[in-house]
mmCIF file of C-alpha atoms in Angstrom:
data_model
loop_
_atom_site.group_PDB
_atom_site.id
_atom_site.type_symbol
_atom_site.label_atom_id
_atom_site.label_comp_id
_atom_site.label_asym_id
_atom_site.label_seq_id
_atom_site.Cartn_x
_atom_site.Cartn_y
_atom_site.Cartn_z
ATOM 1 C CA MET F 1 -28.563 69.173 2.650
ATOM 2 C CA LYS F 2 -25.046 70.501 2.096
ATOM 3 C CA GLU F 3 -22.874 68.607 -0.351
ATOM 4 C CA LEU F 4 -21.041 65.918 1.592
ATOM 5 C CA TYR F 5 -17.343 65.259 1.185
ATOM 6 C CA ILE F 6 -15.788 62.145 2.643
ATOM 7 C CA VAL F 7 -12.462 63.227 4.103
ATOM 8 C CA GLU F 8 -9.857 60.600 4.922
ATOM 9 C CA PHE F 9 -7.310 61.316 7.655
ATOM 10 C CA PRO F 10 -5.524 57.935 8.026
ATOM 11 C CA SER F 11 -3.422 58.946 11.015
ATOM 12 C CA ASN F 12 -2.186 56.983 14.003
ATOM 13 C CA LEU F 13 0.087 59.768 15.289
ATOM 14 C CA GLY F 14 -1.823 60.062 18.578
ATOM 15 C CA LEU F 15 -1.352 56.466 19.754
ATOM 16 C CA LYS F 16 1.470 54.394 21.200
ATOM 17 C CA GLU F 17 2.696 51.216 19.548
ATOM 18 C CA PRO F 18 0.494 48.251 20.551
ATOM 19 C CA GLN F 19 3.697 46.209 20.643
ATOM 20 C CA PRO F 20 7.330 47.091 19.942
ATOM 21 C CA GLY F 21 7.932 47.832 16.281
ATOM 22 C CA LYS F 22 4.247 47.657 15.281
ATOM 23 C CA GLU F 23 2.293 50.777 14.363
ATOM 24 C CA PRO F 24 -1.313 51.184 15.529
ATOM 25 C CA GLY F 25 -3.651 49.811 12.859
ATOM 26 C CA VAL F 26 -6.150 52.690 12.888
ATOM 27 C CA LYS F 27 -4.281 54.328 10.018
ATOM 28 C CA LYS F 28 -5.917 51.680 7.804
ATOM 29 C CA LEU F 29 -9.440 52.689 8.832
ATOM 30 C CA PRO F 30 -10.515 54.796 5.813
ATOM 31 C CA ASP F 31 -9.507 52.030 3.385
ATOM 32 C CA TRP F 32 -11.142 49.428 5.611
ATOM 33 C CA LEU F 33 -14.409 51.382 5.749
ATOM 34 C CA TRP F 34 -14.289 51.711 1.957
ATOM 35 C CA LYS F 35 -13.805 47.948 1.659
ATOM 36 C CA ASN F 36 -16.819 47.453 3.947
ATOM 37 C CA ASN F 37 -19.006 49.787 1.861
ATOM 38 C CA LEU F 38 -19.293 52.929 3.993
ATOM 39 C CA HIS F 39 -18.375 55.064 0.982
ATOM 40 C CA LYS F 40 -21.087 53.297 -1.007
ATOM 41 C CA PHE F 41 -23.758 53.845 1.631
ATOM 42 C CA ILE F 42 -22.967 57.499 2.452
ATOM 43 C CA PRO F 43 -23.923 59.658 -0.577
ATOM 44 C CA HIS F 44 -21.009 62.000 -1.278
ATOM 45 C CA LYS F 45 -19.834 64.513 -3.829
ATOM 46 C CA ASP F 46 -16.183 63.580 -3.616
ATOM 47 C CA ILE F 47 -13.471 61.934 -1.517
ATOM 48 C CA VAL F 48 -10.515 63.928 -0.206
ATOM 49 C CA ARG F 49 -7.501 62.307 1.436
ATOM 50 C CA LEU F 50 -4.630 63.757 3.431
ATOM 51 C CA ASP F 51 -1.914 61.344 4.504
ATOM 52 C CA PRO F 52 -0.022 62.152 7.718
ATOM 53 C CA PRO F 53 3.704 62.497 8.363
ATOM 54 C CA LYS F 54 5.645 59.368 9.239
ATOM 55 C CA TYR F 55 4.782 57.728 12.565
ATOM 56 C CA SER F 56 7.253 57.537 15.427
ATOM 57 C CA ASN F 57 6.920 56.003 18.879
ATOM 58 C CA SER F 58 9.326 58.577 20.367
ATOM 59 C CA LYS F 59 8.205 61.365 22.701
ATOM 60 C CA ASP F 60 9.052 64.979 22.017
ATOM 61 C CA ASN F 61 11.505 66.224 24.678
ATOM 62 C CA GLU F 62 9.775 69.581 25.040
ATOM 63 C CA THR F 63 6.217 68.304 25.485
ATOM 64 C CA GLN F 64 6.602 64.611 26.385
ATOM 65 C CA ILE F 65 4.036 63.920 23.657
ATOM 66 C CA LEU F 66 4.335 61.340 20.892
ATOM 67 C CA ASN F 67 4.790 62.780 17.398
ATOM 68 C CA ALA F 68 4.263 66.345 18.630
ATOM 69 C CA ASN F 69 5.950 68.115 15.722
ATOM 70 C CA SER F 70 4.310 65.837 13.165
ATOM 71 C CA LEU F 71 0.912 66.455 14.758
ATOM 72 C CA VAL F 72 1.393 70.210 14.439
ATOM 73 C CA GLU F 73 2.412 69.886 10.801
ATOM 74 C CA TYR F 74 -0.528 67.606 10.061
ATOM 75 C CA ALA F 75 -3.029 69.789 11.945
ATOM 76 C CA ARG F 76 -2.065 72.817 9.850
ATOM 77 C CA GLU F 77 -2.660 70.881 6.631
ATOM 78 C CA GLN F 78 -5.923 69.421 7.939
ATOM 79 C CA ALA F 79 -7.152 72.857 8.977
ATOM 80 C CA TYR F 80 -6.480 74.284 5.528
ATOM 81 C CA LEU F 81 -8.440 71.473 3.890
ATOM 82 C CA ILE F 82 -11.414 71.634 6.293
ATOM 83 C CA ASN F 83 -11.501 75.437 6.209
ATOM 84 C CA ASN F 84 -11.840 75.300 2.424
ATOM 85 C CA LEU F 85 -14.721 72.842 2.645
ATOM 86 C CA LEU F 86 -16.553 74.852 5.293
ATOM 87 C CA THR F 87 -16.037 78.066 3.317
ATOM 88 C CA GLN F 88 -17.706 76.366 0.341
ATOM 89 C CA ASN F 89 -20.606 75.294 2.586
ATOM 90 C CA LYS F 90 -19.657 71.610 2.321
ATOM 91 C CA PHE F 91 -20.215 68.954 4.991
ATOM 92 C CA PRO F 92 -16.976 67.131 5.991
ATOM 93 C CA PHE F 93 -17.574 63.481 6.910
ATOM 94 C CA ILE F 94 -14.157 62.577 8.273
ATOM 95 C CA LEU F 95 -12.741 59.086 8.636
ATOM 96 C CA GLY F 96 -9.768 58.689 10.951
ATOM 97 C CA GLY F 97 -7.475 57.678 12.363
ATOM 98 C CA ASP F 98 -7.150 58.127 16.062
ATOM 99 C CA CYS F 99 -8.697 60.947 18.080
ATOM 100 C CA SER F 100 -5.787 63.313 17.419
ATOM 101 C CA ILE F 101 -7.322 63.992 13.985
ATOM 102 C CA LEU F 102 -9.603 66.433 15.844
ATOM 103 C CA LEU F 103 -6.855 69.074 16.019
ATOM 104 C CA GLY F 104 -7.016 70.203 12.401
ATOM 105 C CA PRO F 105 -10.821 70.433 12.169
ATOM 106 C CA ALA F 106 -10.910 72.268 15.510
ATOM 107 C CA ILE F 107 -8.458 74.861 14.190
ATOM 108 C CA ALA F 108 -10.570 75.280 11.060
ATOM 109 C CA LEU F 109 -13.680 75.793 13.179
ATOM 110 C CA LYS F 110 -11.932 78.509 15.167
ATOM 111 C CA GLN F 111 -10.947 80.192 11.909
ATOM 112 C CA LYS F 112 -14.591 80.177 10.839
ATOM 113 C CA GLY F 113 -16.213 81.333 14.083
ATOM 114 C CA ASN F 114 -17.396 80.029 17.448
ATOM 115 C CA TYR F 115 -18.427 76.363 17.556
ATOM 116 C CA GLY F 116 -19.500 73.718 20.017
ATOM 117 C CA LEU F 117 -18.085 70.208 20.236
ATOM 118 C CA PHE F 118 -20.087 67.087 21.079
ATOM 119 C CA TYR F 119 -17.413 64.589 22.086
ATOM 120 C CA LEU F 120 -18.953 61.113 22.039
ATOM 121 C CA ASP F 121 -16.334 58.762 23.416
ATOM 122 C CA GLY F 122 -15.888 55.887 25.838
ATOM 123 C CA HIS F 123 -13.182 58.018 27.496
ATOM 124 C CA THR F 124 -13.067 61.713 28.337
ATOM 125 C CA ASP F 125 -9.784 62.274 26.447
ATOM 126 C CA PHE F 126 -9.535 65.236 28.794
ATOM 127 C CA MET F 127 -6.332 64.959 30.760
ATOM 128 C CA ASP F 128 -2.967 66.562 31.153
ATOM 129 C CA VAL F 129 0.110 64.856 29.782
ATOM 130 C CA SER F 130 1.258 64.340 33.388
ATOM 131 C CA LEU F 131 -1.551 61.768 33.798
ATOM 132 C CA SER F 132 -0.850 60.064 30.496
ATOM 133 C CA GLU F 133 1.104 56.824 30.591
ATOM 134 C CA THR F 134 1.668 56.902 26.830
ATOM 135 C CA GLY F 135 2.068 60.548 25.802
ATOM 136 C CA GLY F 136 -0.475 59.920 23.074
ATOM 137 C CA VAL F 137 -2.642 62.868 22.024
ATOM 138 C CA GLY F 138 -5.432 60.393 21.307
ATOM 139 C CA GLY F 139 -6.090 60.387 25.053
ATOM 140 C CA MET F 140 -5.836 64.170 25.410
ATOM 141 C CA ALA F 141 -7.597 65.472 22.302
ATOM 142 C CA ALA F 142 -10.613 67.064 23.983
ATOM 143 C CA SER F 143 -8.364 68.780 26.501
ATOM 144 C CA ILE F 144 -5.900 70.085 23.910
ATOM 145 C CA VAL F 145 -8.502 71.578 21.555
ATOM 146 C CA THR F 146 -9.996 73.492 24.489
ATOM 147 C CA GLY F 147 -6.648 75.107 25.272
ATOM 148 C CA ASN F 148 -5.240 72.843 27.982
ATOM 149 C CA GLY F 149 -1.651 71.670 27.671
ATOM 150 C CA HIS F 150 1.562 72.715 25.989
ATOM 151 C CA GLU F 151 1.166 75.655 23.632
ATOM 152 C CA LYS F 152 2.998 73.812 20.863
ATOM 153 C CA LEU F 153 -0.260 71.895 20.356
ATOM 154 C CA THR F 154 -2.873 74.128 21.981
ATOM 155 C CA ASN F 155 -1.879 77.368 20.243
ATOM 156 C CA ILE F 156 -1.178 76.406 16.631
ATOM 157 C CA LEU F 157 -1.494 79.511 14.426
ATOM 158 C CA ASN F 158 -2.030 81.521 17.648
ATOM 159 C CA LEU F 159 -5.658 80.375 17.769
ATOM 160 C CA SER F 160 -5.954 78.944 21.304
ATOM 161 C CA PRO F 161 -8.486 77.769 22.320
ATOM 162 C CA TYR F 162 -9.855 76.220 19.155
ATOM 163 C CA ILE F 163 -13.060 75.306 21.004
ATOM 164 C CA LYS F 164 -14.031 77.217 24.146
ATOM 165 C CA GLU F 165 -14.019 74.882 27.117
ATOM 166 C CA GLU F 166 -17.576 75.849 28.053
ATOM 167 C CA ASN F 167 -18.722 74.793 24.570
ATOM 168 C CA LEU F 168 -17.460 71.222 24.984
ATOM 169 C CA TRP F 169 -19.847 68.413 25.868
ATOM 170 C CA CYS F 170 -17.975 65.229 26.777
ATOM 171 C CA VAL F 171 -20.413 62.320 26.640
ATOM 172 C CA GLY F 172 -20.210 58.556 27.156
ATOM 173 C CA ASN F 173 -17.124 58.019 29.321
ATOM 174 C CA ARG F 174 -17.164 54.820 31.343
ATOM 175 C CA GLU F 175 -13.617 54.981 32.690
ATOM 176 C CA TYR F 176 -14.841 55.540 36.238
ATOM 177 C CA ASP F 177 -11.752 56.740 38.079
ATOM 178 C CA ASP F 178 -11.795 59.873 40.233
ATOM 179 C CA GLU F 179 -8.331 61.114 39.283
ATOM 180 C CA TYR F 180 -9.188 60.706 35.603
ATOM 181 C CA GLU F 181 -12.724 62.113 35.797
ATOM 182 C CA ASN F 182 -11.772 65.037 38.039
ATOM 183 C CA GLU F 183 -9.852 66.610 35.167
ATOM 184 C CA ILE F 184 -13.086 67.307 33.306
ATOM 185 C CA ARG F 185 -15.257 67.667 36.417
ATOM 186 C CA ASN F 186 -13.068 70.610 37.418
ATOM 187 C CA SER F 187 -13.338 72.235 33.994
ATOM 188 C CA SER F 188 -16.128 74.413 32.608
ATOM 189 C CA ALA F 189 -17.094 71.735 30.069
ATOM 190 C CA THR F 190 -20.303 69.725 30.391
ATOM 191 C CA TYR F 191 -19.560 66.157 31.401
ATOM 192 C CA LEU F 192 -22.021 63.294 31.031
ATOM 193 C CA SER F 193 -20.605 59.874 31.795
ATOM 194 C CA LEU F 194 -22.368 56.827 30.391
ATOM 195 C CA ALA F 195 -24.131 56.329 33.726
ATOM 196 C CA MET F 196 -25.262 59.981 33.824
ATOM 197 C CA LEU F 197 -26.412 59.834 30.199
ATOM 198 C CA ARG F 198 -28.607 56.844 30.916
ATOM 199 C CA LYS F 199 -29.943 58.321 34.137
ATOM 200 C CA GLN F 200 -30.953 61.626 32.536
ATOM 201 C CA GLY F 201 -32.108 60.069 29.271
ATOM 202 C CA ILE F 202 -30.529 60.342 25.847
ATOM 203 C CA LYS F 203 -33.181 62.614 24.361
ATOM 204 C CA ASN F 204 -33.097 65.012 27.320
ATOM 205 C CA CYS F 205 -29.310 65.240 27.218
ATOM 206 C CA VAL F 206 -29.043 65.897 23.488
ATOM 207 C CA ASN F 207 -31.892 68.409 23.588
ATOM 208 C CA SER F 208 -30.057 70.284 26.350
ATOM 209 C CA PHE F 209 -26.934 70.409 24.189
ATOM 210 C CA LEU F 210 -28.822 71.656 21.135
ATOM 211 C CA LEU F 211 -30.640 74.288 23.194
ATOM 212 C CA GLU F 212 -27.276 75.495 24.486
ATOM 213 C CA ILE F 213 -25.930 75.789 20.936
ATOM 214 C CA GLN F 214 -28.986 77.876 20.093
ATOM 215 C CA SER F 215 -29.001 80.023 23.229
ATOM 216 C CA LYS F 216 -25.296 80.853 22.845
ATOM 217 C CA ASN F 217 -25.881 81.652 19.172
ATOM 218 C CA LEU F 218 -22.954 79.455 18.165
ATOM 219 C CA ASP F 219 -22.103 79.123 14.489
ATOM 220 C CA GLY F 220 -22.611 75.375 14.692
ATOM 221 C CA PHE F 221 -21.183 72.269 16.323
ATOM 222 C CA TRP F 222 -18.837 69.425 15.480
ATOM 223 C CA LEU F 223 -19.503 65.774 16.275
ATOM 224 C CA HIS F 224 -16.640 63.512 17.343
ATOM 225 C CA ILE F 225 -17.487 59.795 17.341
ATOM 226 C CA ASP F 226 -15.011 57.390 18.875
ATOM 227 C CA VAL F 227 -16.342 53.900 18.234
ATOM 228 C CA ASP F 228 -15.149 52.776 21.671
ATOM 229 C CA VAL F 229 -18.245 54.533 23.049
ATOM 230 C CA LEU F 230 -20.068 51.415 21.866
ATOM 231 C CA ASN F 231 -20.557 48.371 24.035
ATOM 232 C CA ASP F 232 -17.480 46.176 24.093
ATOM 233 C CA ALA F 233 -19.572 43.204 22.966
ATOM 234 C CA VAL F 234 -20.412 44.877 19.639
ATOM 235 C CA MET F 235 -17.208 46.914 19.192
ATOM 236 C CA PRO F 236 -14.180 45.128 20.677
ATOM 237 C CA CYS F 237 -11.772 46.200 17.905
ATOM 238 C CA VAL F 238 -10.433 49.293 19.671
ATOM 239 C CA ASP F 239 -7.142 50.106 21.357
ATOM 240 C CA SER F 240 -8.494 50.623 24.883
ATOM 241 C CA ARG F 241 -11.287 48.201 25.706
ATOM 242 C CA THR F 242 -13.642 48.831 28.619
ATOM 243 C CA THR F 243 -16.663 46.873 29.799
ATOM 244 C CA ASP F 244 -20.181 48.147 29.053
ATOM 245 C CA GLY F 245 -20.862 50.945 26.533
ATOM 246 C CA LEU F 246 -23.752 52.120 24.386
ATOM 247 C CA THR F 247 -25.883 49.558 22.612
ATOM 248 C CA TYR F 248 -26.525 50.230 18.937
ATOM 249 C CA GLU F 249 -30.088 51.169 19.851
ATOM 250 C CA GLU F 250 -28.783 53.865 22.215
ATOM 251 C CA PHE F 251 -26.041 54.947 19.820
ATOM 252 C CA ASN F 252 -28.448 55.326 16.917
ATOM 253 C CA GLU F 253 -30.987 57.212 19.005
ATOM 254 C CA LEU F 254 -28.392 59.677 20.230
ATOM 255 C CA ASN F 255 -26.938 60.279 16.785
ATOM 256 C CA SER F 256 -30.363 60.624 15.198
ATOM 257 C CA TYR F 257 -31.064 63.726 17.303
ATOM 258 C CA LEU F 258 -27.696 65.243 16.388
ATOM 259 C CA PHE F 259 -27.980 64.387 12.694
ATOM 260 C CA GLN F 260 -31.347 66.180 12.525
ATOM 261 C CA SER F 261 -29.819 69.475 13.597
ATOM 262 C CA GLU F 262 -29.038 72.079 10.956
ATOM 263 C CA LYS F 263 -26.259 73.266 13.246
ATOM 264 C CA LEU F 264 -24.222 70.089 12.691
ATOM 265 C CA SER F 265 -21.249 71.312 10.664
ATOM 266 C CA GLY F 266 -19.317 68.075 10.247
ATOM 267 C CA LEU F 267 -18.243 64.909 11.999
ATOM 268 C CA GLU F 268 -15.386 62.472 12.430
ATOM 269 C CA ILE F 269 -15.181 58.746 13.136
ATOM 270 C CA THR F 270 -12.165 57.369 14.978
ATOM 271 C CA ILE F 271 -10.389 54.399 16.588
ATOM 272 C CA LEU F 272 -11.845 51.316 14.891
ATOM 273 C CA ASP F 273 -8.727 49.224 14.248
ATOM 274 C CA PRO F 274 -8.891 46.942 11.179
ATOM 275 C CA ASP F 275 -6.100 44.794 12.623
ATOM 276 C CA LEU F 276 -8.496 43.811 15.411
ATOM 277 C CA ASP F 277 -11.421 42.965 13.108
ATOM 278 C CA THR F 278 -9.845 40.749 10.469
ATOM 279 C CA SER F 279 -13.176 39.211 9.383
ATOM 280 C CA GLY F 280 -14.896 42.616 9.126
ATOM 281 C CA GLN F 281 -17.811 41.398 11.248
ATOM 282 C CA TYR F 282 -17.855 44.343 13.639
ATOM 283 C CA THR F 283 -17.038 46.891 10.951
ATOM 284 C CA ARG F 284 -19.943 45.799 8.752
ATOM 285 C CA GLU F 285 -22.349 46.108 11.662
ATOM 286 C CA PHE F 286 -21.028 49.570 12.453
ATOM 287 C CA VAL F 287 -21.283 50.681 8.823
ATOM 288 C CA ALA F 288 -24.865 49.436 8.604
ATOM 289 C CA ASN F 289 -25.911 51.321 11.735
ATOM 290 C CA ILE F 290 -24.134 54.639 11.190
ATOM 291 C CA SER F 291 -25.097 54.888 7.527
ATOM 292 C CA ALA F 292 -28.749 54.013 8.092
ATOM 293 C CA THR F 293 -29.099 56.559 10.868
ATOM 294 C CA PHE F 294 -27.223 59.275 9.011
ATOM 295 C CA ASN F 295 -29.147 58.797 5.781
ATOM 296 C CA SER F 296 -32.460 58.963 7.610
ATOM 297 C CA PHE F 297 -31.845 62.627 8.408
ATOM 298 C CA LYS F 298 -29.187 63.889 5.992
ATOM 299 C CA LYS F 299 -30.585 62.950 2.583
#
């Protein structure tokens, strides 16, 4: 097992204000996970933290995206940090933050080689800004890192695309809307909605992904985990709630196959909002499940 570094990216730059004058609470997630013992349960060599630029709810005139310039600045700093860890053969275990924290790691992966991305999320996060009601990169992250959108964000350091579109697997969406889903259906990414995942079987789907990583001779793959992929009954403390979702049994099974792979280069956890789980009930259950599954295969 590579030495594991917990990396904290406490950013909410990719989300709109939940109400006027109030920042999204996901920036508190790393501290909240520490309070609820994730850092205790995940054996690590060290903890590294990179705080983001100041949040704004204003859209950039050029891109119509929230915090666009700050996201670029932050992504450059994130990429430098993650590149250093990967160069030293470390395993980054990243705690967000919203889904926009993917930009920096994706840039670092491009700097290191050719990687796949397993995007486990209750939404595709694969849409053009023209479909976005908020301008938040949190809802466009998978699209942006595969080179779709304004070059201010898609071509940082002239590295577009950070992840080749055909090396993206978008898994777990349950936002069943044709206009929304057609964005990724019409791409060269692999798309498995929650319904498709269940129909084909979790083990079959993950095995197909891992075989593709092997057959393409990719340098590895990155795992993005948005906790809103979980069933709303067990994970309601997210910014965009949707009925249904993976049970913990399904979630743990899926992750167990990914965690076993030597090609897993790092992962990130996003979107759990401490402001929406004041008792810590849902966070503690999440910590217990993710840490038990991870430790079973990454000791």
